[in-house]
Amino acid sequence: MALFRKAAPSAPTPIDGVDCLYLDLDGVVYKGPDAIPHAVDSINGAGVRPVYLTNNASRTDAEVAEHLASFGLQLTPDDVVTSPQAAMRLLAQHLEPGDRVLVVGGAGIVVEVEARGWQVVRTAAEQPKAVVQGFHPSVGWQELAEASFALHTGIPWVATNGDWTIPVAGGIAPGNGTLVSAVHTAVGRLAEFAGKPERHMYDVATERFAAAAPAMVGDRLDTDILGARRAGIRSIMVLTGVDRGAHLIGADETMRPDHIIEDLRGLTEPIAPLRETLERSTGDTYFEVGTAAVRRSGIDITLVRAGARPVDTIRAACAAVWTADRPVLGLRIADQLLAL
Ligand SMILES: [Mg+2]
């Protein structure tokens, strides 16, 4: 007779074993002026150190920290990693102390350049040793022209990030990638990119916090998740931002996340198990998460039963598509699934 009962091992959560949580901001922590429901409480209660990663180069780490603190998050500027900080890492490979750097952008870049003992200049005539370019609403033709003049001399060119668009109060506006592209067309060569989806920002965070097992939480596959995959760290996709179920189902192999959660409460909730069953008589395979069921029959992926939560159906559909022996474009995916 057993004298004690062994406790059943509790089901794992997406952040089991994680020592540092890298969080994207827009679509994960806030949307427009408002915090995303459950985000602040979930971050504060996760029991893992949060670090905030932003591609937006227009604000300093201190400004970002102040904004996040206004939602009720506890942090210091050191808990924020910006794309200009990652850009400095790349610039350092090319520069000596005191060198001049032509800055296209705002305070988010200027403070980082000055903190490293380099001199900020704004014209090609000042003979900079490198150009660094990031988004700021004030950037206009004159700055792009100066960058172009300077780059014709062959000096290094680092861009904070390549986002084509940036969401602002009035709608979707041209982002840094679009402005870099204008210069690129004029000078005929490419910038080196620092922000997500390149791995440099993740590396800055990992070094700063000596993280042994970090995880990235993001709302975009082509930046947050792709970057985490490149950096070799765990990735968690949250459905509160830009990318939806259909993007996940059709995602290229390089940007498939390790975990998918509906909102940040999912960070500490047990992961609902995925069941895969082969029906021998038909050769069909069923993928089930919770009450959701998706069938793969040859090239057809169909919804058998929607789950109580959309995220369960999405996970079942992703499993059906991602484990198929042919690429996404070779499959026929039901419209109901692509509407997720
Ligand atoms: Mg985002």
Coordinates of C-alpha atoms and ligand atoms in Angstrom, one line a residue:
M1 CA 0.0 0.0 0.0
A2 CA 1.3 3.4 -0.9
L3 CA 2.0 5.5 2.1
F4 CA 1.8 8.7 0.1
R5 CA 0.4 9.8 -3.1
K6 CA 2.7 11.3 -5.6
A7 CA 1.3 14.7 -6.7
A8 CA 0.3 14.7 -10.4
P9 CA 2.8 16.9 -12.2
S10 CA 1.1 20.1 -13.1
A11 CA 0.7 20.8 -16.8
P12 CA 3.4 23.1 -18.1
T13 CA 2.8 26.8 -18.9
P14 CA 4.4 28.7 -21.8
I15 CA 6.9 30.3 -19.4
D16 CA 8.1 27.3 -17.5
G17 CA 11.8 27.5 -17.0
V18 CA 12.0 31.1 -18.4
D19 CA 14.1 33.6 -16.5
C20 CA 13.5 36.7 -18.6
L21 CA 10.4 37.7 -20.5
Y22 CA 11.1 39.9 -23.6
L23 CA 7.9 41.9 -24.4
D24 CA 7.1 43.7 -27.5
L25 CA 5.0 46.9 -26.8
D26 CA 2.4 47.8 -29.4
G27 CA -0.2 45.0 -29.6
V28 CA 1.2 43.3 -26.6
V29 CA 1.3 45.8 -23.7
Y30 CA -0.8 48.6 -25.2
K31 CA -2.8 49.5 -28.2
G32 CA -3.0 53.2 -29.0
P33 CA -3.5 55.1 -25.7
D34 CA -4.8 52.1 -23.7
A35 CA -3.2 49.1 -22.0
I36 CA -4.4 45.9 -23.5
P37 CA -6.8 44.0 -21.2
H38 CA -5.1 41.7 -18.7
A39 CA -1.6 42.8 -19.9
V40 CA -0.4 44.8 -16.9
D41 CA -1.7 42.3 -14.2
S42 CA -0.3 39.4 -16.2
I43 CA 3.2 40.9 -16.5
N44 CA 3.2 42.0 -12.9
G45 CA 2.1 38.6 -11.7
A46 CA 4.2 36.4 -14.0
G47 CA 7.0 36.0 -11.6
V48 CA 9.6 36.4 -14.3
R49 CA 11.7 39.5 -15.0
P50 CA 10.0 41.6 -17.8
V51 CA 12.2 43.4 -20.4
Y52 CA 10.6 45.6 -23.0
L53 CA 11.9 45.5 -26.6
T54 CA 10.9 48.3 -29.0
N55 CA 11.8 48.9 -32.6
N56 CA 10.5 52.5 -32.4
A57 CA 13.6 54.7 -32.4
S58 CA 11.9 58.0 -31.8
R59 CA 11.8 57.7 -28.0
T60 CA 14.5 57.2 -25.4
D61 CA 14.5 54.3 -23.0
A62 CA 13.5 56.7 -20.2
E63 CA 10.5 58.0 -22.2
V64 CA 9.4 54.5 -22.9
A65 CA 9.7 53.5 -19.3
E66 CA 7.7 56.5 -18.1
H67 CA 5.0 55.7 -20.6
L68 CA 4.8 52.0 -19.4
A69 CA 4.9 53.1 -15.8
S70 CA 1.8 55.2 -16.4
F71 CA -0.1 51.9 -17.0
G72 CA 1.0 50.5 -13.6
L73 CA 4.1 48.5 -14.7
Q74 CA 7.1 48.7 -12.4
L75 CA 10.3 49.3 -14.3
T76 CA 13.3 51.5 -14.8
P77 CA 14.8 52.8 -18.1
D78 CA 17.3 49.9 -17.9
D79 CA 14.4 47.4 -18.4
V80 CA 13.8 48.9 -21.9
V81 CA 15.9 47.8 -24.9
T82 CA 15.5 50.1 -27.9
S83 CA 16.5 49.7 -31.5
P84 CA 19.0 52.6 -31.3
Q85 CA 20.7 50.6 -28.5
A86 CA 21.0 47.7 -30.9
A87 CA 22.2 50.0 -33.6
M88 CA 25.0 51.3 -31.3
R89 CA 26.2 47.7 -31.0
L90 CA 26.6 47.6 -34.8
L91 CA 28.2 51.1 -35.0
A92 CA 30.8 50.1 -32.4
Q93 CA 32.3 47.7 -34.9
H94 CA 33.1 50.6 -37.1
L95 CA 33.9 53.6 -34.9
E96 CA 36.6 54.9 -32.5
P97 CA 35.8 57.1 -29.4
G98 CA 35.1 60.7 -30.5
D99 CA 34.2 59.8 -34.0
R100 CA 31.4 61.8 -35.7
V101 CA 28.1 60.1 -36.5
L102 CA 25.5 61.6 -38.9
V103 CA 22.2 61.0 -37.2
V104 CA 18.9 60.8 -39.1
G105 CA 16.3 60.7 -36.4
G106 CA 15.5 62.1 -32.9
A107 CA 16.3 61.9 -29.3
G108 CA 16.1 58.1 -29.1
I109 CA 19.2 57.9 -31.2
V110 CA 21.0 61.1 -30.1
V111 CA 21.2 60.1 -26.4
E112 CA 22.6 56.7 -27.3
V113 CA 25.3 58.1 -29.7
E114 CA 26.4 60.7 -27.1
A115 CA 26.4 58.1 -24.3
R116 CA 29.1 56.2 -26.2
G117 CA 31.3 59.3 -26.6
W118 CA 30.6 59.8 -30.3
Q119 CA 29.8 63.2 -31.7
V120 CA 26.4 63.8 -33.3
V121 CA 26.5 65.7 -36.6
R122 CA 23.7 66.5 -39.0
T123 CA 25.5 67.3 -42.3
A124 CA 27.7 65.4 -44.7
A125 CA 30.1 68.5 -44.7
E126 CA 31.0 67.6 -41.1
Q127 CA 32.7 64.4 -42.5
P128 CA 31.0 61.8 -40.4
K129 CA 32.5 58.3 -40.0
A130 CA 29.1 56.6 -40.1
V131 CA 25.4 57.2 -40.7
V132 CA 22.7 56.0 -38.3
Q133 CA 19.1 56.3 -39.4
G134 CA 15.9 55.8 -37.3
F135 CA 12.3 57.0 -37.3
H136 CA 11.3 60.4 -35.9
P137 CA 8.3 62.4 -37.1
S138 CA 10.6 65.3 -37.8
V139 CA 12.7 63.5 -40.4
G140 CA 12.4 65.2 -43.8
W141 CA 14.0 65.5 -47.2
Q142 CA 16.9 67.6 -45.9
E143 CA 18.1 64.8 -43.5
L144 CA 17.6 62.1 -46.1
A145 CA 19.7 64.2 -48.5
E146 CA 22.5 64.7 -46.0
A147 CA 22.6 61.0 -45.4
S148 CA 22.7 60.4 -49.1
F149 CA 25.6 62.8 -49.6
A150 CA 27.6 61.2 -46.7
L151 CA 26.9 57.6 -47.8
H152 CA 28.3 58.3 -51.3
T153 CA 31.7 58.3 -49.6
G154 CA 31.2 54.7 -48.7
I155 CA 31.0 55.0 -44.9
P156 CA 29.0 52.4 -42.8
W157 CA 25.2 52.9 -42.6
V158 CA 23.1 51.4 -39.8
A159 CA 19.4 51.6 -39.7
T160 CA 17.6 51.1 -36.4
N161 CA 14.9 49.0 -38.0
G162 CA 13.2 48.2 -41.3
D163 CA 9.5 48.5 -40.4
W164 CA 7.7 49.7 -43.5
T165 CA 4.9 51.3 -41.6
I166 CA 4.3 52.9 -38.2
P167 CA 0.9 53.1 -36.5
V168 CA 0.1 56.6 -35.4
A169 CA -3.0 58.4 -34.1
G170 CA -4.1 59.3 -37.7
G171 CA -3.6 55.8 -39.2
I172 CA -0.8 53.9 -40.8
A173 CA 2.2 56.1 -41.8
P174 CA 5.5 55.4 -43.5
G175 CA 7.9 53.8 -41.1
N176 CA 11.7 53.8 -40.9
G177 CA 12.0 51.0 -43.6
T178 CA 10.2 53.3 -46.1
L179 CA 12.5 56.2 -45.3
V180 CA 15.6 54.0 -45.5
S181 CA 14.3 52.7 -48.8
A182 CA 14.3 56.3 -50.2
V183 CA 17.9 56.7 -49.3
H184 CA 18.8 53.2 -50.6
T185 CA 17.3 54.1 -53.9
A186 CA 19.4 57.3 -54.0
V187 CA 22.7 55.7 -53.0
G188 CA 22.4 52.2 -54.5
R189 CA 23.4 50.2 -51.4
L190 CA 21.8 48.6 -48.4
A191 CA 21.8 49.6 -44.7
E192 CA 22.7 47.2 -42.0
F193 CA 19.6 46.7 -39.8
A194 CA 19.6 46.5 -36.0
G195 CA 16.0 46.0 -34.7
K196 CA 13.7 43.1 -34.9
P197 CA 13.7 40.7 -36.8
E198 CA 17.5 40.9 -36.6
R199 CA 18.8 39.3 -33.5
H200 CA 20.9 42.2 -32.2
M201 CA 18.2 43.6 -29.9
Y202 CA 17.6 40.2 -28.3
D203 CA 21.4 39.8 -27.9
V204 CA 21.6 43.3 -26.1
A205 CA 18.8 42.1 -23.7
T206 CA 20.4 38.7 -23.1
E207 CA 23.7 40.3 -22.3
R208 CA 22.3 43.0 -20.1
F209 CA 20.3 40.7 -17.9
A210 CA 22.6 37.6 -18.3
A211 CA 19.5 35.7 -19.3
A212 CA 20.0 32.0 -19.6
A213 CA 16.5 31.1 -20.8
P214 CA 14.6 34.1 -22.1
A215 CA 11.3 34.0 -24.1
M216 CA 10.0 36.6 -26.5
V217 CA 6.3 37.6 -26.4
G218 CA 5.1 39.4 -29.6
D219 CA 2.1 40.0 -31.8
R220 CA 3.9 40.0 -35.2
L221 CA 5.3 36.9 -36.8
D222 CA 7.6 38.7 -39.3
T223 CA 9.4 40.8 -36.6
D224 CA 8.9 39.5 -33.0
I225 CA 8.7 35.8 -33.7
L226 CA 11.1 35.6 -36.6
G227 CA 13.7 37.6 -34.5
A228 CA 13.2 35.2 -31.6
R229 CA 13.8 32.2 -33.8
R230 CA 16.9 33.8 -35.3
A231 CA 18.2 34.6 -31.7
G232 CA 17.5 31.0 -30.8
I233 CA 15.1 31.8 -27.9
R234 CA 11.6 30.6 -27.1
S235 CA 8.8 32.5 -28.8
I236 CA 5.2 33.2 -27.7
M237 CA 2.7 34.7 -30.0
V238 CA -0.2 36.7 -28.4
L239 CA -3.4 37.3 -30.4
T240 CA -4.0 40.8 -29.1
G241 CA -2.2 42.7 -31.8
V242 CA -1.6 42.7 -35.6
D243 CA -1.4 39.1 -36.7
R244 CA -4.4 36.8 -36.4
G245 CA -5.1 33.1 -36.7
A246 CA -4.9 33.0 -40.5
H247 CA -1.4 34.5 -40.4
L248 CA -0.3 31.8 -38.0
I249 CA -1.9 29.0 -40.0
G250 CA -0.2 30.2 -43.2
A251 CA 3.1 31.1 -41.5
D252 CA 6.4 30.3 -43.1
E253 CA 8.4 27.7 -41.2
T254 CA 10.9 30.3 -40.1
M255 CA 8.3 32.3 -38.2
R256 CA 6.2 29.7 -36.4
P257 CA 6.1 30.4 -32.6
D258 CA 6.6 27.8 -29.9
H259 CA 3.4 28.9 -28.1
I260 CA 0.2 30.7 -29.0
I261 CA -1.9 32.5 -26.4
E262 CA -5.1 34.5 -26.6
D263 CA -3.9 37.3 -24.2
L264 CA -1.2 37.6 -21.6
R265 CA -3.1 35.6 -19.0
G266 CA -2.0 32.6 -21.1
L267 CA 1.6 33.1 -20.0
T268 CA 0.9 31.4 -16.7
E269 CA -2.0 29.1 -17.7
P270 CA -1.4 25.4 -18.3
I271 CA -1.0 24.7 -22.0
A272 CA -4.0 22.7 -23.3
P273 CA -2.7 19.4 -24.7
L274 CA -2.7 18.8 -28.4
R275 CA -4.0 15.4 -29.5
E276 CA -3.3 13.9 -32.9
T277 CA -5.2 10.8 -34.0
L278 CA -4.8 8.9 -37.2
E279 CA -8.1 7.2 -38.5
R280 CA -6.8 4.0 -40.1
S281 CA -9.8 3.3 -42.3
T282 CA -9.6 6.7 -44.1
G283 CA -6.0 7.8 -43.5
D284 CA -7.4 11.1 -42.1
T285 CA -5.7 12.8 -39.2
Y286 CA -7.5 14.6 -36.5
F287 CA -5.9 17.4 -34.4
E288 CA -7.7 18.4 -31.2
V289 CA -7.1 21.1 -28.6
G290 CA -9.7 21.3 -25.9
T291 CA -13.0 20.9 -27.7
A292 CA -11.6 22.1 -31.0
A293 CA -11.0 19.6 -33.8
V294 CA -9.5 20.0 -37.2
R295 CA -9.1 17.2 -39.9
R296 CA -6.4 16.7 -42.4
S297 CA -7.6 14.6 -45.3
G298 CA -5.0 14.5 -48.1
I299 CA -4.6 18.2 -49.0
D300 CA -7.8 19.3 -47.3
I301 CA -7.7 20.9 -43.9
T302 CA -11.2 21.3 -42.5
L303 CA -12.9 22.4 -39.3
V304 CA -14.7 19.5 -37.6
R305 CA -15.6 21.4 -34.4
A306 CA -14.8 24.9 -33.2
G307 CA -13.2 25.1 -29.8
A308 CA -14.6 27.0 -26.8
R309 CA -11.8 29.5 -27.3
P310 CA -10.6 30.6 -30.8
V311 CA -7.0 30.0 -29.7
D312 CA -7.7 26.3 -29.4
T313 CA -9.1 26.1 -32.9
I314 CA -6.1 28.1 -34.2
R315 CA -3.6 25.7 -32.5
A316 CA -5.4 22.7 -33.9
A317 CA -5.4 24.2 -37.4
C318 CA -1.7 25.2 -37.1
A319 CA -0.8 21.6 -36.1
A320 CA -2.7 20.2 -39.1
V321 CA -0.9 22.6 -41.5
W322 CA 2.5 22.7 -39.9
T323 CA 2.9 18.9 -39.8
A324 CA 1.7 18.3 -43.3
D325 CA 4.2 16.8 -45.7
R326 CA 3.7 19.7 -48.2
P327 CA 4.0 23.5 -48.1
V328 CA 1.0 25.6 -47.1
L329 CA 0.4 26.6 -50.7
G330 CA -0.1 23.0 -51.6
L331 CA -2.9 22.6 -49.1
R332 CA -6.6 23.5 -49.4
I333 CA -7.5 25.2 -46.1
A334 CA -11.2 25.7 -45.2
D335 CA -12.4 29.3 -45.3
Q336 CA -13.7 29.0 -41.7
L337 CA -10.1 28.4 -40.6
L338 CA -8.7 31.3 -42.6
A339 CA -11.3 33.6 -41.0
L340 CA -9.8 33.0 -37.6
Ligands
MG1 MG 3.8 44.8 -31.8

